[in-house]
Coordinates of C-alpha atoms in Angstrom, one line a residue:
R1 CA -0.1 -0.1 -0.1
I2 CA 1.1 3.5 -0.7
D3 CA -0.3 7.0 0.5
K4 CA -1.1 9.6 -2.0
E5 CA 1.8 11.9 -0.8
I6 CA 4.5 9.8 -1.9
L7 CA 2.3 8.7 -4.9
R8 CA 2.5 12.5 -6.1
E9 CA 6.2 12.6 -5.5
H10 CA 7.0 9.5 -7.6
A11 CA 4.3 9.5 -10.1
R12 CA 6.4 10.1 -13.2
G13 CA 6.7 7.3 -15.6
L14 CA 3.7 5.4 -13.7
I15 CA 0.4 3.8 -15.1
G16 CA -2.1 3.3 -12.5
L17 CA -5.4 1.1 -12.3
S18 CA -8.1 1.3 -9.8
A19 CA -7.6 -2.1 -8.3
C20 CA -10.2 -4.7 -7.1
L21 CA -13.2 -4.6 -4.9
H22 CA -10.9 -3.2 -2.3
G23 CA -9.7 -0.3 -4.4
E24 CA -10.9 3.4 -3.0
V25 CA -12.7 3.9 -6.2
N26 CA -14.5 0.5 -6.6
Q27 CA -15.3 0.6 -2.8
L28 CA -17.2 4.1 -3.5
L29 CA -19.0 2.5 -6.2
S30 CA -19.9 -0.5 -4.0
A31 CA -21.6 1.6 -1.5
G32 CA -23.3 3.8 -4.2
N33 CA -21.3 6.8 -3.9
I34 CA -20.9 7.5 -7.4
D35 CA -19.9 11.2 -7.1
Q36 CA -17.3 10.3 -4.4
A37 CA -16.0 7.7 -6.6
E38 CA -15.5 10.2 -9.5
R39 CA -13.9 12.6 -7.5
A40 CA -11.7 9.8 -6.1
A41 CA -11.1 8.8 -9.7
D42 CA -10.3 12.5 -10.9
E43 CA -7.7 12.7 -7.9
Y44 CA -5.7 9.7 -9.4
A45 CA -6.1 10.9 -12.9
E46 CA -4.6 14.1 -11.9
I47 CA -1.9 12.5 -9.7
L48 CA -0.9 10.2 -12.4
G49 CA -2.0 11.9 -15.5
R50 CA -5.2 11.7 -17.5
D51 CA -4.0 9.0 -19.9
N52 CA -2.2 6.9 -17.3
F53 CA -5.1 6.1 -14.7
F54 CA -7.6 3.7 -15.6
L55 CA -10.6 2.1 -13.8
E56 CA -10.8 -1.7 -13.5
M57 CA -13.6 -4.2 -14.3
Q58 CA -13.5 -7.7 -13.0
D59 CA -15.7 -10.7 -12.9
H60 CA -14.8 -13.7 -10.6
G61 CA -18.4 -14.8 -10.2
I62 CA -18.9 -12.3 -7.1
A63 CA -22.5 -10.6 -7.4
E64 CA -20.8 -7.1 -5.9
Q65 CA -18.4 -6.9 -8.7
K66 CA -21.3 -6.7 -11.2
R67 CA -22.6 -3.6 -9.3
V68 CA -19.3 -2.1 -9.3
N69 CA -18.8 -2.6 -13.2
E70 CA -21.9 -0.7 -13.8
G71 CA -20.6 1.8 -11.7
V72 CA -17.3 1.9 -13.9
R73 CA -19.5 2.0 -17.0
E74 CA -21.4 4.8 -15.9
L75 CA -18.3 7.0 -14.9
C76 CA -16.8 6.1 -18.5
R77 CA -20.2 7.5 -20.2
R78 CA -19.5 10.8 -17.9
G79 CA -16.8 10.9 -20.5
K80 CA -13.6 11.6 -18.2
H81 CA -12.2 7.8 -17.6
R82 CA -11.4 4.7 -19.6
A83 CA -12.3 1.1 -18.4
V84 CA -9.8 -2.0 -18.4
I85 CA -10.9 -5.4 -18.0
T86 CA -8.7 -7.4 -15.7
N87 CA -8.5 -10.8 -13.9
D88 CA -6.9 -11.3 -10.4
V89 CA -4.5 -14.4 -11.4
H90 CA -3.4 -16.5 -8.0
Y91 CA -2.9 -19.5 -9.5
L92 CA -2.4 -20.5 -13.3
H93 CA -5.5 -22.9 -13.9
R94 CA -8.8 -23.3 -12.8
S95 CA -8.3 -26.8 -11.5
H96 CA -5.6 -25.3 -8.9
A97 CA -8.1 -23.6 -7.2
A98 CA -8.4 -26.2 -4.3
A99 CA -4.6 -26.5 -4.0
H100 CA -4.5 -22.8 -3.6
E101 CA -6.8 -23.0 -0.6
V102 CA -4.6 -25.5 0.9
M103 CA -1.5 -23.3 0.2
L104 CA -3.3 -20.3 1.8
A105 CA -3.9 -22.6 5.0
I106 CA -0.1 -23.5 4.9
Q107 CA 1.0 -19.9 4.8
T108 CA -1.4 -18.7 7.5
G109 CA -1.0 -21.6 9.8
T110 CA -4.7 -22.7 9.7
V111 CA -6.3 -26.1 8.9
M112 CA -8.9 -26.5 6.1
S113 CA -11.7 -27.4 8.6
D114 CA -11.4 -23.5 10.2
P115 CA -14.6 -21.8 9.2
K116 CA -12.7 -18.4 9.7
R117 CA -9.7 -19.4 7.6
M118 CA -8.5 -16.9 4.7
K119 CA -9.9 -18.1 1.5
Y120 CA -11.1 -16.8 -1.8
Q121 CA -14.8 -16.9 -3.2
G122 CA -15.0 -19.4 -6.0
D123 CA -12.4 -21.0 -8.5
Q124 CA -12.2 -17.9 -11.0
F125 CA -8.7 -16.5 -9.7
Y126 CA -6.8 -17.7 -12.5
L127 CA -5.1 -16.6 -15.8
K128 CA -8.1 -16.8 -18.0
S129 CA -8.2 -16.2 -21.9
R130 CA -9.2 -13.4 -24.0
E131 CA -12.2 -15.9 -25.1
E132 CA -13.1 -16.4 -21.7
L133 CA -13.1 -12.6 -20.6
A134 CA -15.0 -11.9 -23.9
Q135 CA -17.8 -14.1 -22.7
L136 CA -18.0 -12.5 -19.4
F137 CA -17.7 -8.9 -21.0
P138 CA -19.7 -9.2 -24.3
N139 CA -20.3 -5.6 -24.8
D140 CA -17.0 -4.0 -23.5
T141 CA -14.6 -4.5 -26.7
A142 CA -12.8 -1.3 -25.9
A143 CA -12.1 -2.4 -22.3
L144 CA -11.0 -6.0 -23.6
D145 CA -8.4 -4.3 -26.1
L146 CA -7.2 -1.9 -23.4
P147 CA -4.7 -4.4 -21.4
A148 CA -2.7 -4.8 -24.8
E149 CA -2.4 -1.3 -25.1
I150 CA -1.2 -0.6 -21.7
A151 CA 1.4 -3.4 -21.8
A152 CA 2.7 -1.7 -25.2
R153 CA 3.3 1.5 -23.2
C154 CA 5.3 -0.3 -20.3
H155 CA 9.0 -0.4 -20.6
A156 CA 11.6 -1.5 -18.4
T157 CA 15.2 -2.0 -18.9
I158 CA 17.4 -4.1 -16.7
E159 CA 21.0 -3.6 -17.9
M160 CA 22.8 -7.0 -18.0
G161 CA 26.5 -7.8 -18.7
K162 CA 27.9 -4.4 -16.9
L163 CA 29.9 -5.0 -13.9
H164 CA 28.9 -3.1 -10.8
F165 CA 32.1 -4.0 -8.6
P166 CA 32.9 -1.4 -5.8
Q167 CA 36.1 0.7 -6.6
F168 CA 38.7 -0.1 -4.0
T169 CA 40.7 3.4 -3.4
V170 CA 44.7 2.5 -3.7
P171 CA 46.6 4.4 -1.3
G172 CA 49.2 7.2 -2.7
S173 CA 49.5 7.5 -6.5
Q174 CA 49.7 3.8 -7.4
G175 CA 47.4 2.3 -10.1
Q176 CA 45.6 -0.9 -8.9
K177 CA 47.6 -3.3 -10.7
E178 CA 51.0 -1.8 -9.2
Y179 CA 49.1 -1.9 -5.8
L180 CA 48.1 -5.4 -6.0
T181 CA 51.8 -6.2 -7.1
Y182 CA 53.3 -4.7 -4.2
L183 CA 50.9 -6.3 -1.8
S184 CA 52.0 -9.7 -3.6
H185 CA 55.8 -9.0 -3.5
E186 CA 55.1 -8.0 0.3
G187 CA 53.5 -11.4 1.0
L188 CA 56.3 -13.2 -0.7
R189 CA 58.9 -11.6 1.3
R190 CA 56.9 -12.4 4.7
I191 CA 55.8 -15.9 3.9
Y192 CA 58.5 -17.5 1.6
G193 CA 61.4 -15.2 2.7
V194 CA 62.1 -13.9 -0.9
K195 CA 64.4 -11.1 -0.1
D196 CA 63.8 -9.2 -3.4
P197 CA 61.1 -10.8 -5.8
R198 CA 62.2 -8.8 -8.9
K199 CA 65.7 -10.7 -8.6
P200 CA 64.7 -14.3 -7.6
A201 CA 67.8 -15.8 -6.2
S202 CA 67.2 -19.4 -6.5
D203 CA 65.1 -22.0 -8.8
H204 CA 62.3 -22.2 -6.0
E205 CA 62.2 -18.3 -6.1
R206 CA 62.0 -18.2 -10.0
N207 CA 59.2 -20.8 -9.9
L208 CA 57.3 -18.8 -7.3
M209 CA 57.7 -15.5 -9.5
K210 CA 56.8 -17.4 -12.9
R211 CA 53.5 -18.5 -10.8
L212 CA 52.9 -15.2 -9.2
D213 CA 53.1 -13.2 -12.6
E214 CA 51.3 -15.8 -14.6
E215 CA 48.2 -15.4 -12.0
L216 CA 48.7 -11.4 -12.1
A217 CA 48.3 -11.3 -15.7
I218 CA 45.1 -13.8 -15.6
I219 CA 43.7 -11.3 -13.1
E220 CA 44.3 -8.2 -15.1
K221 CA 43.2 -9.8 -18.4
T222 CA 39.8 -11.1 -17.0
G223 CA 39.4 -7.6 -15.0
F224 CA 39.4 -8.8 -11.5
I225 CA 42.3 -7.1 -9.7
N226 CA 39.9 -4.5 -8.1
Y227 CA 38.1 -7.4 -7.0
F228 CA 41.1 -8.9 -5.3
L229 CA 42.0 -5.6 -3.3
V230 CA 38.3 -5.5 -2.1
V231 CA 38.5 -9.1 -0.8
S232 CA 41.9 -8.5 0.6
D233 CA 40.8 -5.2 2.5
F234 CA 38.1 -6.6 4.3
V235 CA 39.8 -10.0 5.0
N236 CA 42.6 -8.3 6.2
Y237 CA 40.8 -5.8 8.2
A238 CA 39.0 -8.8 10.1
R239 CA 42.6 -10.4 10.9
S240 CA 43.8 -6.9 12.3
Q241 CA 40.9 -6.9 14.7
G242 CA 41.7 -10.3 16.1
I243 CA 38.4 -11.8 14.3
P244 CA 39.2 -15.5 13.4
V245 CA 38.9 -16.0 9.8
G246 CA 38.8 -19.4 8.0
P247 CA 42.0 -20.1 6.2
G248 CA 40.2 -20.5 2.7
R249 CA 37.4 -22.4 1.3
G250 CA 36.3 -23.5 -2.2
S251 CA 38.7 -23.2 -5.4
G252 CA 40.0 -19.6 -4.3
G253 CA 42.5 -21.7 -2.0
G254 CA 44.4 -22.4 -5.6
S255 CA 45.6 -19.0 -5.9
L256 CA 49.0 -17.7 -4.8
V257 CA 48.2 -14.3 -4.9
A258 CA 45.0 -14.8 -2.7
Y259 CA 47.6 -16.4 -0.3
V260 CA 50.4 -14.0 -0.3
T261 CA 47.6 -11.0 -0.1
G262 CA 46.4 -12.6 3.0
I263 CA 43.0 -13.6 1.6
T264 CA 43.6 -17.4 2.2
E265 CA 46.0 -19.2 4.5
L266 CA 46.5 -22.2 2.3
D267 CA 49.8 -22.5 0.4
P268 CA 48.9 -23.6 -3.1
I269 CA 52.4 -24.2 -4.1
R270 CA 52.7 -27.0 -0.8
F271 CA 49.5 -28.6 -1.7
N272 CA 49.7 -28.6 -5.5
L273 CA 46.6 -26.7 -6.2
I274 CA 45.6 -25.0 -9.7
F275 CA 44.6 -21.3 -10.2
E276 CA 43.0 -21.8 -13.4
R277 CA 40.4 -24.1 -11.2
F278 CA 39.6 -21.0 -9.5
L279 CA 40.0 -18.1 -12.6
N280 CA 40.0 -19.6 -15.7
P281 CA 41.0 -17.3 -18.6
D282 CA 39.5 -19.8 -21.1
R283 CA 36.1 -19.4 -19.6
V284 CA 35.7 -16.2 -17.8
S285 CA 33.2 -16.4 -15.0
P286 CA 33.3 -14.1 -11.9
P287 CA 35.6 -15.7 -9.3
D288 CA 34.0 -16.2 -5.8
F289 CA 36.0 -16.4 -2.8
D290 CA 33.7 -18.1 0.3
I291 CA 35.2 -16.4 3.2
D292 CA 34.4 -17.8 6.3
F293 CA 34.2 -15.5 9.8
C294 CA 33.7 -16.1 13.6
Q295 CA 30.1 -16.4 14.0
D296 CA 30.1 -14.2 17.1
R297 CA 31.8 -11.2 14.9
R298 CA 30.7 -11.4 11.2
D299 CA 28.6 -8.4 11.7
E300 CA 31.7 -6.2 12.4
V301 CA 33.3 -7.2 8.9
I302 CA 30.0 -6.2 7.1
R303 CA 29.8 -3.0 9.2
Y304 CA 33.4 -2.4 8.0
V305 CA 32.2 -2.9 4.4
K306 CA 29.2 -0.6 4.8
N307 CA 31.4 2.3 6.2
K308 CA 33.9 1.9 3.5
Y309 CA 31.8 1.7 0.5
G310 CA 28.4 3.3 1.6
S311 CA 25.7 1.8 3.5
D312 CA 23.4 2.1 0.5
R313 CA 25.5 0.1 -1.7
V314 CA 25.8 -2.7 0.8
A315 CA 23.0 -5.4 1.4
Q316 CA 22.5 -9.2 2.3
I317 CA 21.1 -11.5 -0.3
V318 CA 17.4 -13.2 0.0
T319 CA 17.1 -16.8 -0.4
F320 CA 13.7 -18.5 -1.0
G321 CA 12.8 -21.8 0.8
Q322 CA 10.7 -24.2 -1.6
L323 CA 8.2 -26.7 -0.9
G324 CA 10.5 -29.9 -1.3
A325 CA 9.0 -33.4 -1.9
K326 CA 9.5 -34.0 2.1
S327 CA 8.1 -30.7 3.3
V328 CA 5.1 -30.6 0.9
I329 CA 3.6 -34.0 2.2
K330 CA 4.3 -32.7 5.8
D331 CA 2.5 -29.4 5.0
V332 CA -0.5 -30.6 3.3
A333 CA -0.7 -33.3 6.0
R334 CA -1.0 -30.9 8.7
V335 CA -3.5 -28.9 6.8
L336 CA -5.7 -31.8 6.1
E337 CA -5.4 -32.9 9.9
I338 CA -3.8 -35.9 9.1
P339 CA -1.8 -37.2 12.3
L340 CA 1.7 -36.0 12.6
D341 CA 3.4 -39.4 13.1
K342 CA 1.6 -40.6 10.0
A343 CA 2.9 -37.5 7.8
N344 CA 6.3 -38.2 9.2
R345 CA 6.0 -41.6 8.2
L346 CA 5.0 -41.0 4.9
A347 CA 7.9 -38.5 4.3
K348 CA 10.5 -40.5 5.4
M349 CA 9.7 -42.9 2.9
I350 CA 11.0 -39.9 0.2
P351 CA 14.9 -40.6 -0.2
E352 CA 17.2 -38.1 1.2
D353 CA 18.2 -36.2 -1.8
P354 CA 18.2 -32.4 -2.4
K355 CA 16.9 -32.7 -5.9
I356 CA 14.4 -35.7 -5.0
T357 CA 10.9 -34.9 -6.4
L358 CA 7.6 -36.9 -5.6
A359 CA 7.7 -38.4 -8.8
K360 CA 11.3 -39.6 -8.9
A361 CA 10.6 -41.0 -5.2
R362 CA 8.0 -43.0 -6.5
E363 CA 10.7 -44.6 -8.6
A364 CA 13.3 -44.8 -6.1
N365 CA 11.4 -46.1 -3.3
P366 CA 9.0 -48.8 -4.2
E367 CA 7.3 -48.5 -0.8
F368 CA 6.7 -45.1 -1.4
G369 CA 5.4 -45.8 -5.0
K370 CA 2.9 -48.5 -3.3
A371 CA 1.7 -46.6 -0.8
C372 CA 0.9 -43.7 -3.4
A373 CA -1.7 -46.1 -5.0
T374 CA -2.9 -47.7 -1.7
D375 CA -2.8 -45.5 1.3
P376 CA -5.9 -43.3 1.7
D377 CA -4.1 -40.3 3.6
L378 CA -1.4 -40.1 0.9
R379 CA -4.0 -40.6 -1.7
L380 CA -5.7 -37.5 -0.2
I381 CA -2.4 -35.6 0.2
L382 CA -0.9 -36.2 -3.5
P383 CA -3.2 -34.3 -5.8
T384 CA -2.6 -31.2 -4.1
A385 CA 1.2 -32.0 -3.1
E386 CA 1.8 -32.5 -6.5
V387 CA 0.6 -28.8 -7.7
L388 CA 2.2 -27.2 -4.8
E389 CA 5.8 -29.0 -4.8
G390 CA 8.7 -26.4 -6.1
L391 CA 6.8 -23.4 -4.9
Y392 CA 8.6 -20.9 -2.8
R393 CA 7.1 -20.8 0.5
N394 CA 9.2 -18.4 2.4
A395 CA 11.8 -15.6 2.1
G396 CA 14.9 -15.7 4.3
V397 CA 18.2 -14.2 4.2
H398 CA 21.2 -16.1 2.7
A399 CA 23.4 -17.4 5.5
A400 CA 26.6 -15.8 3.6
G401 CA 25.6 -13.9 0.8
V402 CA 26.5 -10.0 1.0
V403 CA 26.3 -7.8 -2.2
I404 CA 28.3 -4.7 -2.7
G405 CA 28.0 -2.2 -5.5
D406 CA 29.7 0.7 -7.2
K407 CA 26.2 3.0 -6.6
P408 CA 23.2 2.7 -4.4
L409 CA 22.0 -0.8 -4.9
I410 CA 18.5 0.4 -5.4
D411 CA 19.5 1.8 -8.8
I412 CA 20.5 -1.5 -9.9
V413 CA 18.1 -4.1 -8.2
P414 CA 14.9 -4.1 -6.1
L415 CA 15.4 -4.5 -2.2
G416 CA 13.4 -5.3 0.9
H417 CA 14.3 -5.2 4.7
D418 CA 15.1 -8.6 7.0
K419 CA 13.2 -8.8 10.4
E420 CA 15.8 -6.2 11.9
G421 CA 15.2 -3.8 9.2
Q422 CA 18.6 -4.3 7.2
P423 CA 18.3 -3.9 3.4
V424 CA 18.2 -7.4 1.4
T425 CA 17.9 -7.7 -2.2
Q426 CA 14.9 -9.2 -3.5
Y427 CA 16.8 -11.2 -6.2
A428 CA 18.6 -14.2 -5.1
K429 CA 22.1 -14.8 -5.7
E430 CA 21.9 -16.2 -9.4
P431 CA 20.0 -13.3 -10.6
I432 CA 22.1 -10.7 -8.6
E433 CA 25.2 -11.9 -10.6
E434 CA 23.6 -11.6 -13.9
C435 CA 22.7 -7.8 -12.8
G436 CA 26.6 -7.6 -12.5
L437 CA 26.9 -7.2 -8.9
L438 CA 29.5 -8.5 -6.7
K439 CA 28.4 -11.2 -4.4
M440 CA 30.8 -12.0 -1.4
D441 CA 30.0 -15.2 0.9
F442 CA 30.5 -13.8 4.3
L443 CA 29.7 -17.0 6.4
G444 CA 29.5 -16.8 10.1
L445 CA 31.3 -20.3 11.3
K446 CA 30.8 -21.2 14.8
T447 CA 33.7 -23.5 14.4
L448 CA 35.9 -20.4 14.3
T449 CA 34.4 -19.3 17.6
V450 CA 35.0 -22.4 19.3
L451 CA 38.7 -22.3 17.8
K452 CA 39.1 -19.0 19.2
E453 CA 37.7 -19.4 22.5
A454 CA 40.1 -22.6 22.8
T455 CA 43.0 -20.8 22.2
E456 CA 42.0 -18.2 24.9
L457 CA 41.3 -21.1 27.7
V458 CA 44.8 -22.8 26.6
K459 CA 46.5 -19.4 27.1
R460 CA 44.5 -18.7 30.6
G461 CA 45.3 -22.3 31.8
H462 CA 48.8 -23.2 30.5
N463 CA 50.2 -19.7 29.2
V464 CA 50.8 -20.9 25.8
Q465 CA 49.8 -19.0 23.0
I466 CA 48.5 -21.2 20.0
D467 CA 48.9 -19.7 16.5
L468 CA 46.2 -21.3 14.7
A469 CA 47.4 -20.0 11.2
N470 CA 50.8 -21.8 11.8
L471 CA 50.0 -25.3 13.5
P472 CA 52.4 -28.0 12.6
L473 CA 51.4 -30.3 10.0
D474 CA 53.1 -33.3 11.1
D475 CA 52.2 -33.7 14.9
R476 CA 52.2 -37.5 15.5
K477 CA 49.6 -37.2 18.6
T478 CA 47.0 -35.6 16.1
Y479 CA 47.1 -38.2 13.8
E480 CA 46.9 -41.0 16.2
L481 CA 43.8 -39.2 17.7
L482 CA 42.3 -38.9 14.2
S483 CA 43.0 -42.6 13.2
R484 CA 41.1 -43.6 16.5
A485 CA 38.3 -41.8 15.3
D486 CA 38.3 -39.3 18.3
T487 CA 36.7 -36.7 16.4
V488 CA 33.2 -36.0 17.9
G489 CA 33.0 -32.2 17.5
V490 CA 35.5 -31.8 14.9
F491 CA 34.3 -30.1 11.7
Q492 CA 34.1 -32.5 8.7
V493 CA 35.1 -35.7 10.6
E494 CA 32.6 -36.3 13.2
S495 CA 29.6 -38.1 11.4
S496 CA 29.4 -42.0 12.2
G497 CA 30.4 -42.9 8.9
M498 CA 33.5 -40.8 8.7
R499 CA 34.5 -41.9 12.0
Q500 CA 34.2 -45.9 10.7
L501 CA 36.1 -45.0 7.6
I502 CA 39.1 -43.0 9.2
R503 CA 39.4 -45.9 12.1
G504 CA 39.4 -48.5 9.3
I505 CA 42.1 -46.8 7.1
G506 CA 43.9 -44.8 9.5
V507 CA 44.9 -41.0 8.8
N508 CA 48.7 -40.8 8.6
N509 CA 49.5 -37.5 7.4
I510 CA 47.7 -34.3 5.9
E511 CA 47.3 -35.3 2.5
D512 CA 45.6 -38.6 3.9
L513 CA 43.1 -36.3 5.8
I514 CA 42.4 -34.0 2.6
A515 CA 41.7 -37.1 0.5
V516 CA 39.4 -38.8 2.9
I517 CA 37.4 -35.6 3.3
A518 CA 37.0 -35.1 -0.7
L519 CA 36.1 -38.8 -0.9
Y520 CA 33.2 -39.0 1.8
R521 CA 30.7 -37.4 -0.4
P522 CA 27.8 -38.8 -2.3
G523 CA 29.7 -38.6 -5.9
P524 CA 33.3 -39.3 -4.9
M525 CA 32.3 -42.1 -2.8
E526 CA 32.2 -44.6 -6.1
M527 CA 36.4 -44.2 -5.7
L528 CA 36.4 -44.9 -2.0
P529 CA 36.8 -48.6 -2.2
S530 CA 39.6 -48.8 -4.5
Y531 CA 41.2 -46.3 -2.7
V532 CA 40.8 -48.1 0.7
A533 CA 42.0 -51.2 -1.0
R534 CA 45.2 -49.5 -2.1
K535 CA 45.9 -47.6 1.0
T536 CA 45.6 -50.8 3.3
G537 CA 47.8 -52.5 0.8
K538 CA 45.0 -55.0 -0.1
E539 CA 45.1 -53.9 -4.0
K540 CA 48.4 -53.0 -5.8
V541 CA 48.8 -49.3 -6.9
V542 CA 48.9 -49.1 -10.6
Y543 CA 49.0 -46.0 -13.2
D544 CA 47.6 -45.9 -16.6
H545 CA 50.9 -44.4 -17.9
P546 CA 54.0 -43.5 -16.1
L547 CA 53.4 -39.9 -16.5
L548 CA 50.5 -40.3 -14.0
G549 CA 52.7 -41.4 -11.2
P550 CA 53.5 -38.0 -9.7
I551 CA 50.0 -36.7 -10.2
L552 CA 48.2 -39.5 -8.4
Q553 CA 51.0 -41.0 -6.0
E554 CA 49.5 -39.1 -3.1
T555 CA 46.0 -40.9 -3.7
Y556 CA 47.5 -44.3 -4.2
G557 CA 46.7 -43.9 -8.2
V558 CA 43.3 -43.2 -7.8
M559 CA 41.9 -39.9 -9.3
V560 CA 40.4 -38.4 -6.3
Y561 CA 40.7 -34.4 -7.1
Q562 CA 39.4 -32.3 -10.1
E563 CA 43.0 -30.8 -10.0
Q564 CA 44.5 -34.4 -11.1
V565 CA 42.1 -34.3 -13.9
Q566 CA 43.4 -31.2 -15.2
R567 CA 46.9 -32.0 -14.6
A568 CA 46.5 -35.1 -16.4
A569 CA 45.2 -33.4 -19.2
N570 CA 47.9 -30.9 -19.2
V571 CA 50.8 -33.4 -18.8
R572 CA 49.8 -36.0 -21.3
A573 CA 47.8 -34.1 -24.0
G574 CA 49.7 -30.8 -23.7
Y575 CA 46.2 -28.9 -22.8
S576 CA 46.6 -25.6 -20.8
L577 CA 45.2 -25.7 -17.4
G578 CA 42.7 -23.6 -18.3
Q579 CA 41.5 -26.2 -21.2
A580 CA 42.1 -29.0 -19.1
D581 CA 39.5 -27.2 -16.9
L582 CA 37.0 -27.0 -19.7
L583 CA 37.7 -30.5 -20.4
R584 CA 37.0 -31.7 -16.7
R585 CA 33.6 -29.9 -16.8
A586 CA 32.6 -31.1 -20.3
M587 CA 33.3 -34.9 -19.1
G588 CA 31.4 -34.0 -16.0
K589 CA 28.2 -33.4 -18.2
K590 CA 28.6 -36.7 -20.3
K591 CA 26.7 -35.0 -23.3
A592 CA 27.5 -37.5 -26.3
E593 CA 28.4 -35.0 -29.0
V594 CA 30.7 -33.0 -26.6
M595 CA 32.5 -36.1 -25.5
A596 CA 33.0 -37.2 -29.2
R597 CA 34.7 -33.7 -29.8
E598 CA 36.9 -33.6 -26.7
R599 CA 37.9 -37.3 -27.4
A600 CA 39.3 -36.6 -30.8
G601 CA 41.0 -33.5 -29.4
F602 CA 42.7 -35.6 -26.5
V603 CA 43.7 -38.2 -28.6
A604 CA 45.4 -35.9 -30.9
G605 CA 47.0 -34.0 -28.0
C606 CA 48.5 -37.3 -26.6
A607 CA 49.9 -38.1 -30.1
R608 CA 51.4 -34.9 -30.3
T609 CA 53.0 -34.3 -26.7
N610 CA 54.1 -37.8 -25.9
H611 CA 53.7 -39.8 -29.0
I612 CA 51.0 -42.1 -27.2
P613 CA 49.4 -44.6 -29.4
A614 CA 45.4 -43.8 -30.3
A615 CA 44.1 -47.0 -28.6
Q616 CA 46.2 -46.1 -25.2
A617 CA 44.9 -42.6 -25.2
E618 CA 41.5 -43.6 -25.8
Q619 CA 41.6 -45.7 -22.7
I620 CA 43.2 -42.9 -20.9
F621 CA 40.5 -40.7 -21.9
D622 CA 37.8 -43.0 -20.8
H623 CA 39.4 -43.6 -17.6
I624 CA 39.8 -39.9 -16.8
A625 CA 36.2 -39.5 -18.1
A626 CA 35.0 -42.2 -15.3
F627 CA 36.5 -39.9 -12.7
A628 CA 35.8 -36.4 -14.0
G629 CA 32.2 -36.5 -12.8
Y630 CA 32.9 -37.4 -9.3
G631 CA 36.4 -35.6 -9.0
F632 CA 36.3 -33.3 -5.8
N633 CA 37.9 -29.6 -5.6
K634 CA 41.1 -30.4 -3.7
A635 CA 41.5 -26.9 -2.7
H636 CA 38.3 -27.1 -0.9
S637 CA 39.1 -30.3 0.8
A638 CA 42.6 -29.0 1.5

């Protein structure tokens, strides 16, 4: 709802319609006050412009609407106003009216037997065709034509493709590239002990500089220097304030520039990680650093960003909760007053899978399929549940997503407020990125809060200061604890299945731990038996080709990581690491025509680079393809 003062202030460019029975003009007509209704209509026409205000006529089978429609026709006969025929649309098809009633009961927390529940009168609130409306309004042809005329006058342009990243202001007179290079060189000095990055003194230093220069060149070429500076700035602010920050999650851990500028605390050289998995010059898409902050102090970092770039340029991102297969069964059952224990039993028959649907659940679980045909309660639930499944049921705030723009966000995307009155985008994260905005992940992680408190307790009780960023990775007692599966409460390794796994195979070093975390997931788990057999000596470690030995040695010849797929294509077929990432993505999708094209290129590359015979190259390609769909991002696991 809006008041007339604000409407006057912002009337330019707007077209107004007089609304349904609850509109001011129509309420006056319903009460028989036609002269007052005319004065109200005149006022709206004066505010919006005579050609920008229209009187609505509707017919949902409600008697009162017929009286109002006669009043509208009389006002039009008086010569000042034009009528337009509309229909409220609350569901797409007439047959969905009953499901819509149930949905309203779900939304309002009532049940279908409640005589006072909110409901719509009749089943006419659907998207009617021109033919259907013409039958209801046979003598109002001009009013039937008017919706198309109004629509033709409406123009809204949502600019896509233009980036709206916040501009980082560089101190002094340096440019952004020079400043990022300066920060990177300072990091090389601090972390790797490189005395003069411009004059590397050893092969190790030369390799570091080569990698750093290559990354900086890609970052510049793809236009993301500013992005790295923005992220580095707020992460280092958090660290400077003693706010615990995660070591780096996701593929961003593969960046040396991110490591030396303080964005991550994961050495990509030590763990053999790949930058092109994060920012691929052959397929440019906005990089996305997932940053974890101490849950208790996450708001301080968001406040810093608002102060730096402007509070009107920063907002959290909306997220929409859908009615999934399980939840729609429970929600509909509650409204139909089917007992809770019965509803839970029915919902438990649906497999645990984020992408499961009611239709897929029938196939995946024969017990559920049988119940759909025989259980009287489920047969009562399903007709409605199948209509409502997939609809958005509520809006919330994304756990991590924060968006920062280069100008007030209201000029780029629609905004709303959360429960605390803070700005939230009305677009979810995917459309936000399509509008060119920078999405940051500021995830509040309670694990970091627990770690911070633990180090404070150790300091208080033992007067020992533990530096979480520099824990030794070869501590024997730690690996003994892990191998005993003494890991309840330890992030990533506390589930009963994970504890059983690490107890059975043992964790002897950080590489073992990285591999286990990568493998214990729905897709990669297919490689788990082979990995366990080889690690425990029950199966011989073999490689398809000698060149694979150095790449797969840490995982006993099993291709566990996406980065291994990339390196395999790079070493054997001469692909760049960027091209190898595209190959990995293509293999993961398993489209026949794409696979045929990629196979030919791979075989030719193997012959050209390493003189590998076609038959062997084909075999290698098939082997990589089998793993590519399941491989896990090593940087994330590390």
